Amino acid sequence: AFSPLGELVGSLSQAQVPGNERIHHDLTVTPRDTLLFLTYEPRDFAGQILRGEAVWEWDMRANTLHKRWSALDFLDPAVDAGPRSVPNDWFHANSLAMGPRGNVILSLHHLDQVLSLAPDFGSIEWRLGGAVSTIATTADQATSGQHSVREVAPNRVLMFDNGFARADGDQYSRAIEFELDPATASARTIWEYRPSPDIWSTVISSVR
């Protein structure tokens, strides 16, 4: 991490993360000027080792690390699984971002699902898409393998919908923004961009 003047403030290496957890995919800066980042977290489940996900916080000035959230404390692999889930990569988190209320937005590629984690990391506020979604969506709102998910304003969720494996077999990607209605636990599409001719970016990509 560098200051605006280019001065080194601190550095974090894989070797500093305890246990067998491996840093991967994404990170985001908090309003406290700390860094949240993702790790793969191996844990025993029903006699086999599953690699789940954890969110860690690094205070770059104090050079301290704290684990803030673990997927395997909140999700049940017996239920929370997708067709791409494998023991070595069960959820495949691929984006992490701060929400407007101090909540944390986490995208799980293998579940085709987005989570909002409470500011204190003590609960999941909502789940959008995939199995066990707490937000109702229609067939045309279904996303697959999404990336770069952000809550750009309260209850306004923007993402790049890769369309990795759509239920109807169509192969295309799009940008899409939802408005979530907490009162009805439903989503409304307020903006979508799908180029013509279609593009299909099965992995990576983003929308801003």
GROMACS .gro file of C-alpha atoms in nm:
model
  208
    1ALA     CA    1   0.000   0.000   0.000
    2PHE     CA    2   0.128   0.345  -0.095
    3SER     CA    3   0.040   0.697   0.014
    4PRO     CA    4  -0.081   0.955  -0.242
    5LEU     CA    5   0.282   1.072  -0.256
    6GLY     CA    6   0.401   0.725  -0.351
    7GLU     CA    7   0.546   0.642  -0.011
    8LEU     CA    8   0.523   0.280   0.105
    9VAL     CA    9   0.276   0.258   0.394
   10GLY     CA   10   0.279  -0.118   0.439
   11SER     CA   11   0.291  -0.450   0.261
   12LEU     CA   12   0.113  -0.781   0.311
   13SER     CA   13   0.246  -1.115   0.191
   14GLN     CA   14   0.089  -1.459   0.169
   15ALA     CA   15   0.328  -1.576   0.440
   16GLN     CA   16   0.166  -1.341   0.693
   17VAL     CA   17  -0.176  -1.508   0.667
   18PRO     CA   18  -0.210  -1.778   0.937
   19GLY     CA   19  -0.281  -2.143   0.865
   20ASN     CA   20  -0.330  -2.279   0.516
   21GLU     CA   21  -0.548  -1.996   0.388
   22ARG     CA   22  -0.453  -1.852   0.051
   23ILE     CA   23  -0.519  -1.493  -0.060
   24HIS     CA   24  -0.719  -1.480  -0.384
   25HIS     CA   25  -0.929  -1.271  -0.619
   26ASP     CA   26  -1.032  -0.943  -0.461
   27LEU     CA   27  -0.982  -0.675  -0.197
   28THR     CA   28  -1.141  -0.345  -0.101
   29VAL     CA   29  -1.054  -0.044   0.115
   30THR     CA   30  -1.280   0.037   0.410
   31PRO     CA   31  -1.377   0.385   0.540
   32ARG     CA   32  -1.134   0.315   0.828
   33ASP     CA   33  -0.851   0.302   0.572
   34THR     CA   34  -0.803  -0.069   0.632
   35LEU     CA   35  -0.809  -0.341   0.369
   36LEU     CA   36  -1.054  -0.630   0.339
   37PHE     CA   37  -0.938  -0.926   0.133
   38LEU     CA   38  -1.049  -1.279   0.044
   39THR     CA   39  -0.883  -1.608   0.130
   40TYR     CA   40  -0.961  -1.969   0.056
   41GLU     CA   41  -1.028  -2.133   0.394
   42PRO     CA   42  -0.990  -2.513   0.416
   43ARG     CA   43  -1.209  -2.684   0.674
   44ASP     CA   44  -1.333  -3.035   0.750
   45PHE     CA   45  -1.693  -3.100   0.646
   46ALA     CA   46  -1.852  -3.444   0.673
   47GLY     CA   47  -1.515  -3.615   0.662
   48GLN     CA   48  -1.363  -3.424   0.371
   49ILE     CA   49  -1.169  -3.100   0.341
   50LEU     CA   50  -1.361  -2.823   0.167
   51ARG     CA   51  -1.203  -2.493   0.067
   52GLY     CA   52  -1.451  -2.226   0.168
   53GLU     CA   53  -1.406  -1.850   0.185
   54ALA     CA   54  -1.298  -1.607   0.453
   55VAL     CA   55  -1.282  -1.228   0.472
   56TRP     CA   56  -0.981  -1.081   0.653
   57GLU     CA   57  -0.907  -0.723   0.754
   58TRP     CA   58  -0.556  -0.579   0.740
   59ASP     CA   59  -0.469  -0.258   0.922
   60MET     CA   60  -0.180  -0.150   0.704
   61ARG     CA   61  -0.044   0.108   0.949
   62ALA     CA   62  -0.050  -0.117   1.257
   63ASN     CA   63   0.024  -0.422   1.037
   64THR     CA   64  -0.238  -0.632   1.216
   65LEU     CA   65  -0.465  -0.900   1.070
   66HIS     CA   66  -0.812  -1.009   1.186
   67LYS     CA   67  -1.043  -1.268   1.034
   68ARG     CA   68  -1.384  -1.100   1.005
   69TRP     CA   69  -1.606  -1.360   0.838
   70SER     CA   70  -1.605  -1.724   0.731
   71ALA     CA   71  -1.851  -1.866   0.478
   72LEU     CA   72  -1.851  -2.204   0.653
   73ASP     CA   73  -1.986  -2.040   0.971
   74PHE     CA   74  -2.291  -1.908   0.785
   75LEU     CA   75  -2.348  -2.133   0.483
   76ASP     CA   76  -2.423  -2.505   0.480
   77PRO     CA   77  -2.231  -2.690   0.206
   78ALA     CA   78  -2.501  -2.960   0.206
   79VAL     CA   79  -2.747  -2.697   0.080
   80ASP     CA   80  -2.532  -2.411  -0.045
   81ALA     CA   81  -2.373  -2.579  -0.344
   82GLY     CA   82  -2.380  -2.519  -0.717
   83PRO     CA   83  -2.304  -2.737  -1.018
   84ARG     CA   84  -1.949  -2.598  -1.024
   85SER     CA   85  -1.881  -2.655  -0.652
   86VAL     CA   86  -1.590  -2.893  -0.593
   87PRO     CA   87  -1.410  -2.970  -0.263
   88ASN     CA   88  -1.107  -2.766  -0.364
   89ASP     CA   89  -1.320  -2.460  -0.449
   90TRP     CA   90  -1.672  -2.473  -0.305
   91PHE     CA   91  -1.805  -2.116  -0.332
   92HIS     CA   92  -1.542  -1.936  -0.548
   93ALA     CA   93  -1.584  -1.580  -0.422
   94ASN     CA   94  -1.476  -1.341  -0.698
   95SER     CA   95  -1.558  -0.986  -0.583
   96LEU     CA   96  -1.566  -0.793  -0.257
   97ALA     CA   97  -1.688  -0.436  -0.208
   98MET     CA   98  -1.806  -0.197   0.060
   99GLY     CA   99  -2.176  -0.111   0.059
  100PRO     CA  100  -2.329   0.229   0.141
  101ARG     CA  101  -2.418   0.137   0.501
  102GLY     CA  102  -2.086  -0.021   0.596
  103ASN     CA  103  -2.215  -0.357   0.475
  104VAL     CA  104  -1.993  -0.577   0.261
  105ILE     CA  105  -2.100  -0.713  -0.079
  106LEU     CA  106  -1.961  -1.055  -0.166
  107SER     CA  107  -2.007  -1.238  -0.498
  108LEU     CA  108  -1.999  -1.621  -0.503
  109HIS     CA  109  -1.938  -1.745  -0.859
  110HIS     CA  110  -2.013  -2.113  -0.797
  111LEU     CA  111  -2.347  -2.035  -0.630
  112ASP     CA  112  -2.448  -1.767  -0.885
  113GLN     CA  113  -2.524  -1.561  -0.577
  114VAL     CA  114  -2.446  -1.226  -0.414
  115LEU     CA  115  -2.445  -1.175  -0.036
  116SER     CA  116  -2.471  -0.862   0.174
  117LEU     CA  117  -2.279  -0.909   0.500
  118ALA     CA  118  -2.384  -0.693   0.795
  119PRO     CA  119  -2.139  -0.417   0.897
  120ASP     CA  120  -2.042  -0.617   1.208
  121PHE     CA  121  -2.004  -0.938   0.998
  122GLY     CA  122  -2.246  -1.109   1.237
  123SER     CA  123  -2.516  -1.196   0.984
  124ILE     CA  124  -2.609  -1.216   0.618
  125GLU     CA  125  -2.851  -0.935   0.537
  126TRP     CA  126  -2.973  -1.075   0.205
  127ARG     CA  127  -2.888  -1.327  -0.065
  128LEU     CA  128  -2.953  -1.243  -0.430
  129GLY     CA  129  -2.970  -1.519  -0.692
  130GLY     CA  130  -2.901  -1.890  -0.681
  131ALA     CA  131  -3.040  -2.144  -0.436
  132VAL     CA  132  -3.179  -2.021  -0.103
  133SER     CA  133  -3.201  -1.664  -0.233
  134THR     CA  134  -3.382  -1.433   0.008
  135ILE     CA  135  -3.467  -1.193  -0.277
  136ALA     CA  136  -3.725  -1.314  -0.531
  137THR     CA  137  -3.617  -1.281  -0.895
  138THR     CA  138  -3.776  -1.369  -1.226
  139ALA     CA  139  -3.630  -1.601  -1.490
  140ASP     CA  140  -3.506  -1.310  -1.701
  141GLN     CA  141  -3.324  -1.166  -1.397
  142ALA     CA  142  -3.127  -1.484  -1.327
  143THR     CA  143  -2.750  -1.431  -1.341
  144SER     CA  144  -2.465  -1.678  -1.369
  145GLY     CA  145  -2.100  -1.643  -1.273
  146GLN     CA  146  -2.136  -1.269  -1.200
  147HIS     CA  147  -1.839  -1.037  -1.131
  148SER     CA  148  -1.762  -0.687  -0.996
  149VAL     CA  149  -2.081  -0.660  -0.788
  150ARG     CA  150  -2.137  -0.324  -0.615
  151GLU     CA  151  -2.421  -0.173  -0.412
  152VAL     CA  152  -2.386   0.165  -0.581
  153ALA     CA  153  -2.661   0.328  -0.371
  154PRO     CA  154  -2.887   0.191  -0.097
  155ASN     CA  155  -3.065  -0.116  -0.240
  156ARG     CA  156  -2.921  -0.057  -0.591
  157VAL     CA  157  -2.701  -0.349  -0.699
  158LEU     CA  158  -2.492  -0.332  -1.016
  159MET     CA  159  -2.304  -0.630  -1.161
  160PHE     CA  160  -2.147  -0.781  -1.469
  161ASP     CA  161  -2.357  -1.089  -1.545
  162ASN     CA  162  -2.118  -1.322  -1.725
  163GLY     CA  163  -2.386  -1.574  -1.815
  164PHE     CA  164  -2.141  -1.854  -1.744
  165ALA     CA  165  -2.408  -2.125  -1.760
  166ARG     CA  166  -2.759  -1.996  -1.815
  167ALA     CA  167  -3.051  -2.228  -1.748
  168ASP     CA  168  -3.186  -2.175  -2.102
  169GLY     CA  169  -2.844  -2.239  -2.260
  170ASP     CA  170  -2.812  -1.890  -2.412
  171GLN     CA  171  -2.454  -1.764  -2.430
  172TYR     CA  172  -2.426  -1.390  -2.369
  173SER     CA  173  -2.301  -1.141  -2.109
  174ARG     CA  174  -2.460  -0.818  -1.990
  175ALA     CA  175  -2.444  -0.539  -1.734
  176ILE     CA  176  -2.747  -0.527  -1.508
  177GLU     CA  177  -2.864  -0.316  -1.215
  178PHE     CA  178  -3.133  -0.421  -0.968
  179GLU     CA  179  -3.336  -0.224  -0.719
  180LEU     CA  180  -3.406  -0.435  -0.413
  181ASP     CA  181  -3.730  -0.386  -0.221
  182PRO     CA  182  -3.678  -0.498   0.141
  183ALA     CA  183  -4.052  -0.476   0.214
  184THR     CA  184  -4.142  -0.735  -0.051
  185ALA     CA  185  -3.804  -0.914  -0.070
  186SER     CA  186  -3.808  -0.873  -0.447
  187ALA     CA  187  -3.589  -0.720  -0.718
  188ARG     CA  188  -3.672  -0.486  -1.005
  189THR     CA  189  -3.446  -0.447  -1.307
  190ILE     CA  190  -3.386  -0.074  -1.353
  191TRP     CA  191  -3.104  -0.082  -1.607
  192GLU     CA  192  -2.950  -0.339  -1.838
  193TYR     CA  193  -2.698  -0.328  -2.120
  194ARG     CA  194  -2.663  -0.617  -2.362
  195PRO     CA  195  -2.460  -0.530  -2.673
  196SER     CA  196  -2.565  -0.630  -3.021
  197PRO     CA  197  -2.420  -0.856  -3.145
  198ASP     CA  198  -2.384  -1.042  -2.815
  199ILE     CA  199  -2.057  -1.088  -2.636
  200TRP     CA  200  -1.993  -1.380  -2.403
  201SER     CA  201  -1.726  -1.331  -2.140
  202THR     CA  202  -1.743  -1.652  -1.940
  203VAL     CA  203  -1.485  -1.541  -1.683
  204ILE     CA  204  -1.346  -1.217  -1.535
  205SER     CA  205  -1.478  -0.882  -1.680
  206SER     CA  206  -1.644  -0.596  -1.495
  207VAL     CA  207  -1.891  -0.308  -1.512
  208ARG     CA  208  -1.842   0.043  -1.371
   0.00000   0.00000   0.00000
